[in-house]
XYZ file of C-alpha atoms in Angstrom:
588
model
C -0.041 -0.056 -0.033
C 1.021 3.622 -0.418
C 1.459 5.942 2.527
C 1.401 9.693 2.127
C 3.625 11.424 4.615
C 4.713 15.145 5.109
C 8.237 14.695 3.749
C 7.520 13.667 0.350
C 4.630 13.722 -2.198
C 3.822 10.369 -3.628
C 2.342 10.951 -7.147
C -0.524 8.375 -6.927
C -4.218 8.276 -6.935
C -5.900 6.827 -3.940
C -9.305 5.145 -4.130
C -11.644 5.028 -1.027
C -13.655 1.956 -2.661
C -11.169 -0.388 -4.398
C -7.708 -1.471 -4.081
C -5.217 -3.869 -5.654
C -3.390 -6.199 -3.179
C -0.224 -8.362 -3.292
C 0.790 -7.197 -6.703
C 4.123 -6.140 -8.142
C 3.247 -2.391 -7.932
C 0.377 0.140 -7.784
C -1.215 -1.137 -11.005
C -1.431 -4.804 -10.125
C -2.850 -7.037 -7.432
C -5.925 -8.951 -6.269
C -9.089 -6.832 -6.647
C -10.678 -5.993 -3.292
C -13.817 -3.765 -2.516
C -14.708 -2.129 0.588
C -17.723 -3.454 2.308
C -18.959 -2.275 5.685
C -15.562 -0.915 6.648
C -13.754 -4.026 5.626
C -12.207 -5.249 2.431
C -13.721 -8.156 0.317
C -12.141 -10.014 -2.482
C -14.190 -10.240 -5.796
C -14.970 -13.505 -7.600
C -13.697 -13.913 -11.088
C -17.333 -14.723 -12.405
C -18.657 -11.230 -11.140
C -15.766 -9.152 -12.932
C -15.264 -8.686 -16.551
C -13.091 -6.523 -18.690
C -15.255 -3.526 -18.658
C -15.193 -3.572 -14.864
C -11.386 -3.912 -15.073
C -11.281 -0.849 -17.251
C -12.889 1.147 -14.740
C -10.676 -0.016 -11.843
C -7.474 0.758 -13.861
C -8.896 4.156 -14.820
C -9.731 4.842 -10.998
C -6.269 4.035 -9.921
C -4.672 6.227 -12.693
C -3.214 3.173 -14.457
C -3.333 2.066 -18.128
C -5.533 -0.258 -19.899
C -6.060 -3.896 -18.374
C -3.308 -6.201 -19.358
C -4.197 -9.429 -17.419
C -7.495 -10.485 -15.690
C -7.473 -13.897 -14.127
C -8.749 -15.701 -11.031
C -6.026 -16.625 -8.409
C -3.424 -14.435 -10.270
C -2.479 -12.815 -6.975
C -3.419 -15.524 -4.438
C -6.569 -15.749 -2.435
C -7.931 -13.154 0.144
C -8.270 -14.091 3.615
C -11.381 -12.148 4.312
C -14.930 -12.267 2.952
C -15.988 -12.274 -0.708
C -17.962 -9.381 -2.308
C -21.663 -10.386 -2.706
C -22.478 -8.404 -5.850
C -21.800 -8.814 -9.610
C -20.481 -5.665 -11.261
C -22.056 -4.487 -14.445
C -19.891 -1.591 -15.611
C -20.032 -0.114 -18.973
C -16.438 0.877 -19.041
C -16.978 4.684 -19.032
C -17.436 5.113 -15.256
C -14.873 7.065 -13.222
C -15.310 5.017 -10.177
C -16.014 1.260 -9.661
C -18.859 2.114 -7.133
C -20.429 4.185 -9.882
C -21.168 1.043 -11.813
C -24.518 -0.955 -11.594
C -24.439 -4.143 -9.600
C -26.748 -7.099 -9.397
C -27.039 -9.926 -6.939
C -24.932 -12.931 -7.523
C -26.509 -15.978 -8.983
C -24.302 -18.232 -7.033
C -23.401 -17.080 -3.580
C -20.132 -19.105 -3.431
C -16.733 -18.497 -4.959
C -14.506 -21.564 -5.302
C -10.852 -21.339 -4.107
C -8.563 -19.809 -6.761
C -11.249 -17.641 -8.262
C -10.350 -14.349 -6.294
C -9.753 -12.136 -9.322
C -6.465 -10.705 -9.974
C -5.858 -7.696 -12.284
C -2.785 -6.337 -14.050
C -3.261 -2.847 -15.484
C -0.581 -1.414 -17.636
C 1.487 1.484 -16.529
C 0.107 4.915 -17.445
C 1.630 6.696 -20.380
C 2.732 9.516 -18.082
C 6.559 9.266 -18.691
C 8.409 9.783 -22.005
C 11.924 10.077 -23.115
C 12.549 13.040 -25.671
C 15.360 14.090 -27.887
C 17.219 10.717 -28.126
C 15.857 9.718 -31.514
C 13.998 6.747 -30.077
C 11.041 6.243 -27.618
C 13.645 4.334 -25.354
C 16.225 7.113 -25.229
C 16.368 10.739 -24.170
C 15.649 13.218 -21.439
C 13.066 12.047 -18.857
C 9.699 13.803 -18.754
C 6.695 13.139 -16.601
C 2.982 14.244 -17.444
C 2.058 16.161 -14.204
C -0.830 18.608 -13.635
C -1.631 18.900 -17.351
C 1.883 19.385 -18.709
C 5.090 17.616 -19.451
C 7.786 18.356 -16.986
C 11.473 17.510 -16.720
C 12.465 14.747 -14.287
C 15.810 15.385 -12.189
C 17.760 13.181 -9.785
C 20.660 13.494 -7.487
C 23.828 11.740 -8.637
C 23.314 8.783 -6.354
C 19.773 8.245 -7.512
C 20.366 8.473 -11.180
C 20.810 4.577 -11.778
C 17.731 3.646 -9.732
C 15.593 6.295 -11.269
C 16.734 5.202 -14.937
C 15.978 1.587 -13.997
C 12.283 2.447 -13.055
C 11.987 4.494 -16.236
C 13.059 1.810 -18.651
C 10.981 -0.799 -16.824
C 7.973 1.427 -16.844
C 8.188 1.968 -20.639
C 8.849 -1.475 -21.469
C 12.354 -0.642 -22.840
C 14.265 -3.441 -21.133
C 17.419 -2.674 -19.210
C 19.314 0.601 -18.618
C 22.168 0.985 -21.106
C 23.539 4.163 -19.917
C 22.853 7.410 -18.051
C 24.807 10.150 -20.061
C 25.457 13.585 -18.653
C 24.769 16.819 -20.482
C 21.090 17.539 -19.699
C 21.378 21.078 -18.340
C 17.688 21.487 -17.871
C 16.685 21.256 -14.189
C 13.516 19.357 -13.155
C 11.570 18.244 -9.946
C 13.411 15.626 -7.971
C 12.694 12.039 -7.877
C 14.097 9.248 -5.741
C 13.562 5.646 -6.439
C 14.583 2.312 -4.839
C 15.300 0.762 -8.199
C 12.676 -1.980 -7.805
C 9.690 0.260 -8.269
C 7.433 -0.652 -11.218
C 6.738 3.060 -12.144
C 7.723 6.638 -11.240
C 4.533 6.979 -9.468
C 5.913 4.787 -6.627
C 9.112 6.747 -6.303
C 9.479 9.685 -3.832
C 9.140 13.100 -5.141
C 10.759 16.237 -3.900
C 10.173 19.909 -4.601
C 13.927 20.520 -5.246
C 14.990 21.421 -8.681
C 17.739 18.985 -9.821
C 19.721 18.308 -12.976
C 17.564 16.774 -15.629
C 18.018 12.948 -16.360
C 18.850 11.478 -19.664
C 18.445 7.759 -20.095
C 19.251 5.406 -22.762
C 17.441 1.993 -22.574
C 17.526 -1.192 -24.657
C 14.320 -1.597 -26.687
C 14.463 -5.140 -27.436
C 16.719 -7.151 -25.184
C 17.805 -7.012 -21.593
C 20.255 -8.822 -19.232
C 18.528 -9.876 -15.980
C 19.867 -11.019 -12.694
C 23.377 -10.419 -13.465
C 26.086 -8.527 -11.507
C 25.806 -5.374 -13.370
C 24.960 -3.687 -16.642
C 27.088 -6.067 -18.780
C 25.917 -9.472 -17.385
C 22.655 -11.421 -16.900
C 20.154 -13.807 -18.337
C 19.401 -12.860 -21.941
C 15.668 -11.957 -22.486
C 13.980 -10.582 -25.630
C 10.814 -8.630 -26.010
C 8.057 -10.561 -27.531
C 4.450 -9.317 -27.869
C 4.995 -6.794 -25.077
C 6.320 -9.369 -22.648
C 9.959 -10.601 -22.117
C 10.948 -14.169 -23.116
C 14.235 -15.890 -22.161
C 16.407 -17.400 -24.968
C 17.461 -21.078 -25.347
C 21.188 -21.595 -25.303
C 21.003 -23.779 -28.554
C 19.421 -20.610 -30.302
C 22.102 -18.160 -29.434
C 25.801 -18.212 -30.320
C 28.813 -16.090 -29.908
C 28.052 -13.725 -32.915
C 24.659 -13.088 -31.411
C 26.349 -12.389 -28.032
C 28.638 -9.898 -29.748
C 25.749 -7.832 -30.947
C 24.012 -7.750 -27.465
C 27.322 -6.710 -25.779
C 27.675 -3.889 -28.405
C 24.015 -2.826 -28.037
C 24.660 -2.432 -24.185
C 27.846 -0.435 -24.695
C 29.896 -3.279 -23.186
C 33.122 -5.016 -24.340
C 33.356 -8.402 -25.928
C 31.611 -11.493 -24.749
C 33.501 -13.212 -21.914
C 31.112 -16.081 -20.894
C 28.091 -17.609 -22.715
C 26.344 -20.495 -21.021
C 22.920 -21.889 -20.324
C 21.686 -21.467 -16.787
C 24.423 -19.085 -15.822
C 22.037 -16.666 -14.478
C 19.128 -18.857 -13.540
C 15.942 -19.623 -15.341
C 13.301 -17.149 -16.584
C 9.873 -17.399 -15.154
C 7.977 -16.610 -18.394
C 7.866 -17.718 -21.917
C 10.827 -18.834 -24.069
C 11.736 -17.012 -27.296
C 10.500 -19.276 -30.331
C 13.155 -18.161 -32.800
C 16.837 -18.885 -33.454
C 19.074 -15.823 -33.987
C 21.504 -15.826 -36.875
C 23.542 -12.718 -36.351
C 26.669 -11.925 -38.364
C 28.233 -9.918 -35.376
C 28.207 -6.558 -37.076
C 24.650 -5.564 -36.356
C 23.964 -2.698 -33.976
C 20.813 -4.204 -32.528
C 19.805 -7.741 -31.811
C 16.528 -7.474 -33.644
C 18.330 -6.433 -36.778
C 19.663 -9.807 -37.073
C 18.091 -12.538 -39.170
C 16.086 -15.279 -37.363
C 14.751 -18.758 -38.295
C 12.269 -21.059 -36.871
C 13.567 -23.224 -34.068
C 13.944 -26.847 -35.128
C 12.896 -27.941 -31.664
C 10.133 -25.914 -29.885
C 11.163 -27.067 -26.279
C 14.052 -25.638 -24.191
C 15.167 -27.935 -21.478
C 15.514 -26.485 -17.865
C 18.966 -25.009 -17.283
C 19.316 -23.839 -20.879
C 18.210 -20.305 -20.633
C 21.255 -18.634 -21.983
C 23.307 -16.265 -19.684
C 25.828 -13.783 -21.004
C 28.675 -11.981 -19.464
C 30.140 -9.152 -21.389
C 33.569 -7.684 -20.560
C 33.440 -4.010 -19.351
C 33.871 -1.333 -22.126
C 37.386 0.125 -22.571
C 36.236 3.578 -21.451
C 38.579 4.019 -18.478
C 42.359 4.296 -18.484
C 45.224 5.150 -16.115
C 47.828 7.679 -17.662
C 51.156 8.903 -16.746
C 52.185 6.075 -14.367
C 54.439 4.033 -16.609
C 51.823 1.166 -16.500
C 48.408 0.468 -17.664
C 47.487 -0.313 -14.030
C 48.840 2.983 -12.609
C 48.185 6.744 -13.179
C 45.738 9.427 -13.354
C 42.118 8.123 -13.984
C 40.400 9.184 -17.192
C 37.064 8.286 -18.705
C 36.073 8.342 -22.320
C 33.072 10.643 -22.363
C 31.234 12.316 -25.230
C 34.057 11.618 -27.731
C 37.032 12.580 -25.680
C 39.086 11.543 -22.538
C 38.161 13.487 -19.413
C 39.735 13.676 -15.930
C 37.876 11.828 -13.218
C 37.798 13.487 -9.745
C 36.599 12.517 -6.412
C 35.921 14.311 -3.126
C 38.803 13.907 -0.658
C 36.907 12.606 2.401
C 35.926 9.221 3.996
C 36.122 6.231 1.815
C 35.107 8.015 -1.518
C 38.425 7.681 -3.249
C 39.138 4.255 -2.050
C 35.766 2.968 -3.321
C 36.380 4.697 -6.560
C 39.803 3.265 -6.991
C 38.653 -0.211 -6.122
C 36.110 0.034 -9.065
C 38.764 1.199 -11.461
C 41.192 -1.464 -10.581
C 38.589 -4.012 -10.957
C 37.261 -2.917 -14.266
C 40.655 -2.777 -15.892
C 41.526 -6.167 -14.585
C 44.360 -4.723 -12.602
C 43.787 -6.597 -9.276
C 43.187 -4.490 -6.162
C 44.005 -0.960 -5.108
C 47.445 -0.408 -3.472
C 47.310 3.400 -2.997
C 45.432 6.402 -4.044
C 47.642 9.504 -4.575
C 46.863 13.255 -5.407
C 46.488 13.496 -9.029
C 45.767 16.079 -11.629
C 45.352 19.542 -10.003
C 42.801 20.406 -12.710
C 39.322 19.494 -11.504
C 37.567 16.528 -13.237
C 34.198 15.168 -13.552
C 32.983 14.045 -10.087
C 32.307 10.319 -9.508
C 31.120 8.411 -6.384
C 31.048 4.704 -6.205
C 29.670 2.164 -3.556
C 32.969 -0.020 -4.054
C 30.814 -2.998 -5.171
C 30.130 -1.610 -8.715
C 31.674 -3.555 -11.629
C 32.501 -0.394 -13.676
C 32.448 3.348 -13.383
C 29.332 3.384 -15.489
C 27.488 2.079 -12.516
C 28.632 4.733 -10.094
C 27.029 8.050 -9.412
C 28.135 11.114 -11.399
C 28.052 14.696 -10.308
C 28.543 17.935 -12.281
C 30.906 19.246 -9.634
C 34.560 19.756 -10.757
C 36.744 17.653 -8.110
C 40.408 17.176 -7.795
C 41.847 14.308 -9.993
C 43.402 11.404 -8.402
C 46.134 8.878 -9.255
C 45.422 5.141 -8.609
C 48.100 2.455 -8.178
C 46.800 -1.210 -8.613
C 48.366 -4.391 -7.477
C 48.916 -5.837 -10.926
C 51.337 -2.854 -11.724
C 54.042 -4.980 -13.377
C 53.647 -6.806 -16.621
C 54.340 -10.526 -16.531
C 57.990 -11.176 -17.223
C 59.167 -13.591 -19.960
C 61.346 -16.725 -19.315
C 63.292 -18.761 -21.953
C 65.954 -21.309 -22.284
C 69.072 -21.106 -24.647
C 72.003 -23.314 -25.284
C 75.105 -22.744 -27.410
C 75.868 -26.313 -28.354
C 72.589 -27.584 -29.618
C 71.700 -29.729 -26.678
C 68.110 -28.429 -26.414
C 65.255 -30.139 -28.216
C 61.555 -29.908 -28.111
C 60.039 -33.003 -26.322
C 56.531 -34.115 -25.861
C 56.253 -32.408 -22.520
C 58.312 -29.401 -23.297
C 62.015 -28.537 -23.732
C 64.546 -31.254 -23.050
C 68.280 -31.025 -22.420
C 71.073 -33.612 -23.065
C 72.964 -34.547 -19.918
C 76.398 -32.693 -19.712
C 75.580 -29.658 -21.723
C 75.463 -26.152 -20.456
C 72.470 -24.031 -20.664
C 71.220 -20.667 -19.970
C 67.818 -19.424 -18.481
C 67.004 -15.832 -19.389
C 64.390 -13.604 -17.638
C 63.294 -10.447 -19.103
C 60.529 -7.826 -18.785
C 59.152 -4.796 -20.624
C 60.878 -1.361 -19.884
C 58.419 0.030 -17.515
C 60.481 1.125 -14.661
C 64.403 1.247 -14.154
C 66.151 -1.158 -11.731
C 64.590 -4.117 -10.073
C 65.871 -7.752 -9.740
C 64.976 -11.255 -11.096
C 64.589 -14.107 -8.755
C 64.792 -17.500 -10.536
C 62.823 -20.221 -8.673
C 63.168 -23.882 -9.063
C 60.371 -26.157 -7.846
C 62.547 -29.275 -7.845
C 64.394 -28.009 -4.885
C 64.549 -24.872 -2.480
C 67.237 -23.455 -4.525
C 66.772 -19.845 -5.900
C 69.073 -17.411 -7.603
C 68.956 -13.711 -7.662
C 70.381 -11.126 -10.106
C 69.888 -7.495 -10.751
C 67.907 -6.583 -13.715
C 70.314 -5.180 -16.385
C 68.681 -3.663 -19.424
C 65.363 -5.261 -18.094
C 66.866 -8.866 -18.140
C 69.099 -11.268 -16.361
C 70.795 -14.480 -17.576
C 71.324 -17.516 -15.314
C 74.119 -19.945 -16.528
C 74.152 -23.663 -15.829
C 77.512 -25.096 -16.762
C 76.737 -28.805 -17.128
C 73.214 -30.293 -17.044
C 72.514 -33.220 -14.690
C 69.521 -34.913 -13.268
C 69.262 -32.379 -10.344
C 68.402 -29.580 -12.951
C 65.196 -31.457 -13.963
C 62.123 -29.550 -12.741
C 59.962 -26.484 -13.147
C 61.511 -22.970 -13.295
C 59.825 -19.445 -13.110
C 61.294 -15.841 -13.121
C 59.922 -13.311 -10.455
C 60.585 -9.756 -11.227
C 60.699 -7.370 -8.079
C 60.770 -3.815 -8.040
C 60.212 -0.833 -5.576
C 57.872 1.701 -7.232
C 55.591 4.499 -5.878
C 56.950 3.627 -2.329
C 55.648 0.018 -2.659
C 57.135 -3.435 -3.381
C 55.711 -5.006 -6.398
C 56.431 -8.396 -8.036
C 55.207 -10.436 -11.000
C 55.806 -14.030 -12.072
C 56.445 -15.526 -15.320
C 54.798 -18.518 -16.733
C 56.396 -21.796 -15.679
C 59.089 -23.467 -17.760
C 59.417 -27.257 -17.270
C 62.779 -28.761 -18.208
C 63.687 -32.472 -18.599
C 67.183 -33.894 -18.559
C 67.870 -36.852 -20.785
C 70.936 -39.014 -21.938
C 72.732 -37.797 -25.121
C 72.859 -40.490 -28.000
C 76.586 -39.742 -28.420
C 79.140 -38.802 -25.686
C 79.344 -35.090 -25.261
C 83.152 -34.853 -26.313
C 82.359 -36.579 -29.632
C 79.544 -34.138 -30.316
C 81.903 -31.282 -29.502
C 84.536 -32.509 -31.818
C 81.871 -33.016 -34.662
C 80.620 -29.621 -34.107
C 84.141 -28.192 -34.447
C 84.884 -30.089 -37.535
C 81.784 -29.172 -39.133
C 82.497 -25.441 -38.265
C 86.031 -25.598 -39.927
C 84.616 -27.495 -43.065
C 82.031 -24.649 -43.474
C 84.829 -22.171 -43.222
C 86.940 -23.834 -45.811
C 84.191 -24.451 -48.171
C 83.208 -20.685 -47.921
C 86.854 -19.598 -48.629
C 87.163 -22.078 -51.600
C 84.000 -20.692 -53.177
C 85.076 -17.140 -52.662
C 88.679 -17.523 -54.146
C 88.096 -20.013 -56.875
C 86.512 -17.492 -59.406
C 89.464 -14.957 -58.760
C 92.214 -17.796 -59.530
C 90.238 -18.949 -62.608
C 90.046 -15.324 -63.920
C 93.871 -14.795 -63.687
C 94.596 -18.140 -65.643
C 92.114 -17.720 -68.343
C 94.480 -15.871 -70.635
C 97.349 -18.363 -70.265
C 95.654 -21.688 -70.466
C 94.424 -22.908 -73.849
C 91.661 -25.343 -74.353
C 94.346 -28.008 -75.135
C 96.296 -27.389 -71.989
C 93.076 -27.956 -70.002
C 92.413 -31.280 -71.900
C 96.024 -32.682 -71.303
C 95.746 -31.790 -67.614
C 92.490 -33.494 -67.328
C 93.864 -36.766 -68.953
C 96.777 -36.639 -66.577
C 94.556 -36.412 -63.591
C 92.468 -39.315 -64.969
C 95.642 -41.386 -65.405
C 96.989 -40.684 -61.857
C 93.681 -41.556 -60.470
C 93.699 -45.012 -62.316
C 97.310 -45.792 -61.028
C 96.476 -44.984 -57.478
C 93.414 -47.411 -57.702
C 95.397 -50.230 -59.441
C 97.623 -52.972 -57.591
C 101.581 -53.018 -57.853
C 101.460 -55.674 -60.616
C 98.977 -53.650 -62.675
C 101.198 -50.643 -62.300
C 104.415 -52.426 -63.652
C 102.470 -53.978 -66.559
C 101.279 -50.602 -67.470
C 104.877 -49.134 -67.314
C 106.152 -52.030 -69.662
C 103.576 -51.280 -72.110
C 104.615 -47.724 -72.226
């Protein structure tokens, strides 16, 4: 029920003779009529659509949307003993004619429930769509701007989108310089009429809603169960009818990043109907309803398959000037440009804001918050639990900027294995090293900050080695591989920055030691011989054309022929035995 107190004005219409009980708002519930100073439920058989039109009009709601016995449970009191015979034009239910009931009993489950549509007393203007623009409320015969305090904007926007059947809130952009009467909502209200209204003039509110799709029961604006508008009601989507390309379109429509998780049952089951089409998006559409659809092959959706979607947060926040993507002054991409973000320097305001920034950027937790840009920035105030800055309250005050240092300040270092003698080869489980060969493990990192050190850890034992970072890297030499070197290695980069110690660990490197197919000294000699042979061959190929050029003018073609024959003769003698050689001499 609605209570009118002295502090706020609730914009509702009270009725002395009829009420809707146990519904989701002012315009829905079990119909009860006042009888002898007590309330009596009405039997479904005694109440038709024309009667419902009168009740909806009397309560200041829209047209009847649902009328059914047992829709909002049974009443505990008596049952109205008349049958209403309204014509639909009366202003009050008690103005309607009545007649005695033919049957004086009302079976259980027949107490009539009524759902009226919300009145058309709210609109969004100037946004190019009925689901986007500045909020206006029809009040006392004229349309008036609705305003809200910074901390109420999100809740008021949620109610506006819900009342207009426009799905979820996509964003609450600033820039409306018009001031309007103040409204404060809890966020769960079904219409603005259920919200508190003040007489303060507050900055006008601009809301962008999704017209065709919403994400329900998620952790923020970018996650939830996917529901699509169908015949003025919302239907969940079956996992089999929704793929990653469809998800990409929904994430873009909500101003979020790329899809991060897509799974049936991720955010519970919907209580209503299931969408009866299969989406066939190409991933480039701007709205889900711009995508092609086809009839579903199977018209059933098993429990646990209502698809849930988690989109990554948008890349509309950055930290600048800190030498790392996880440290620096906070900036927010707003109206086509990057703007400084400011916060009041009192209480936990800055710590809450910095926690949201680090979380949104995937940079861990807050380490410290330092004074930032002395130029005032757009004021932002967060609760600390928000998933992104878009969910925080925003003010029009210029507040001092701030610098945020997050825990994941250092990038992940690299680790790799080298060996000058060719003793490393790729095995089934990773790199393998021949026993007896030397090898080097190198740690390196990107040039973020000078100095620091690398700690090489080895899981096969408690041994660790530390070296200073020189040119952002360090090399650890192992002279001869043996079985004690087999195990898993990692590099840990440590550095003292912003008056805090930070560290970052590389991926793991697993190394296996195996026996060499040849003794190490033989392989060394073969390597040396191959190196010498390569050098000789290269020299020969280089000098041979030069010598040939010098002799070309002195040697005739006959000389070349004679020389060739002599070489053949010598070759034949060297291959023949002693007897054969003497016989050849006698013949000569």
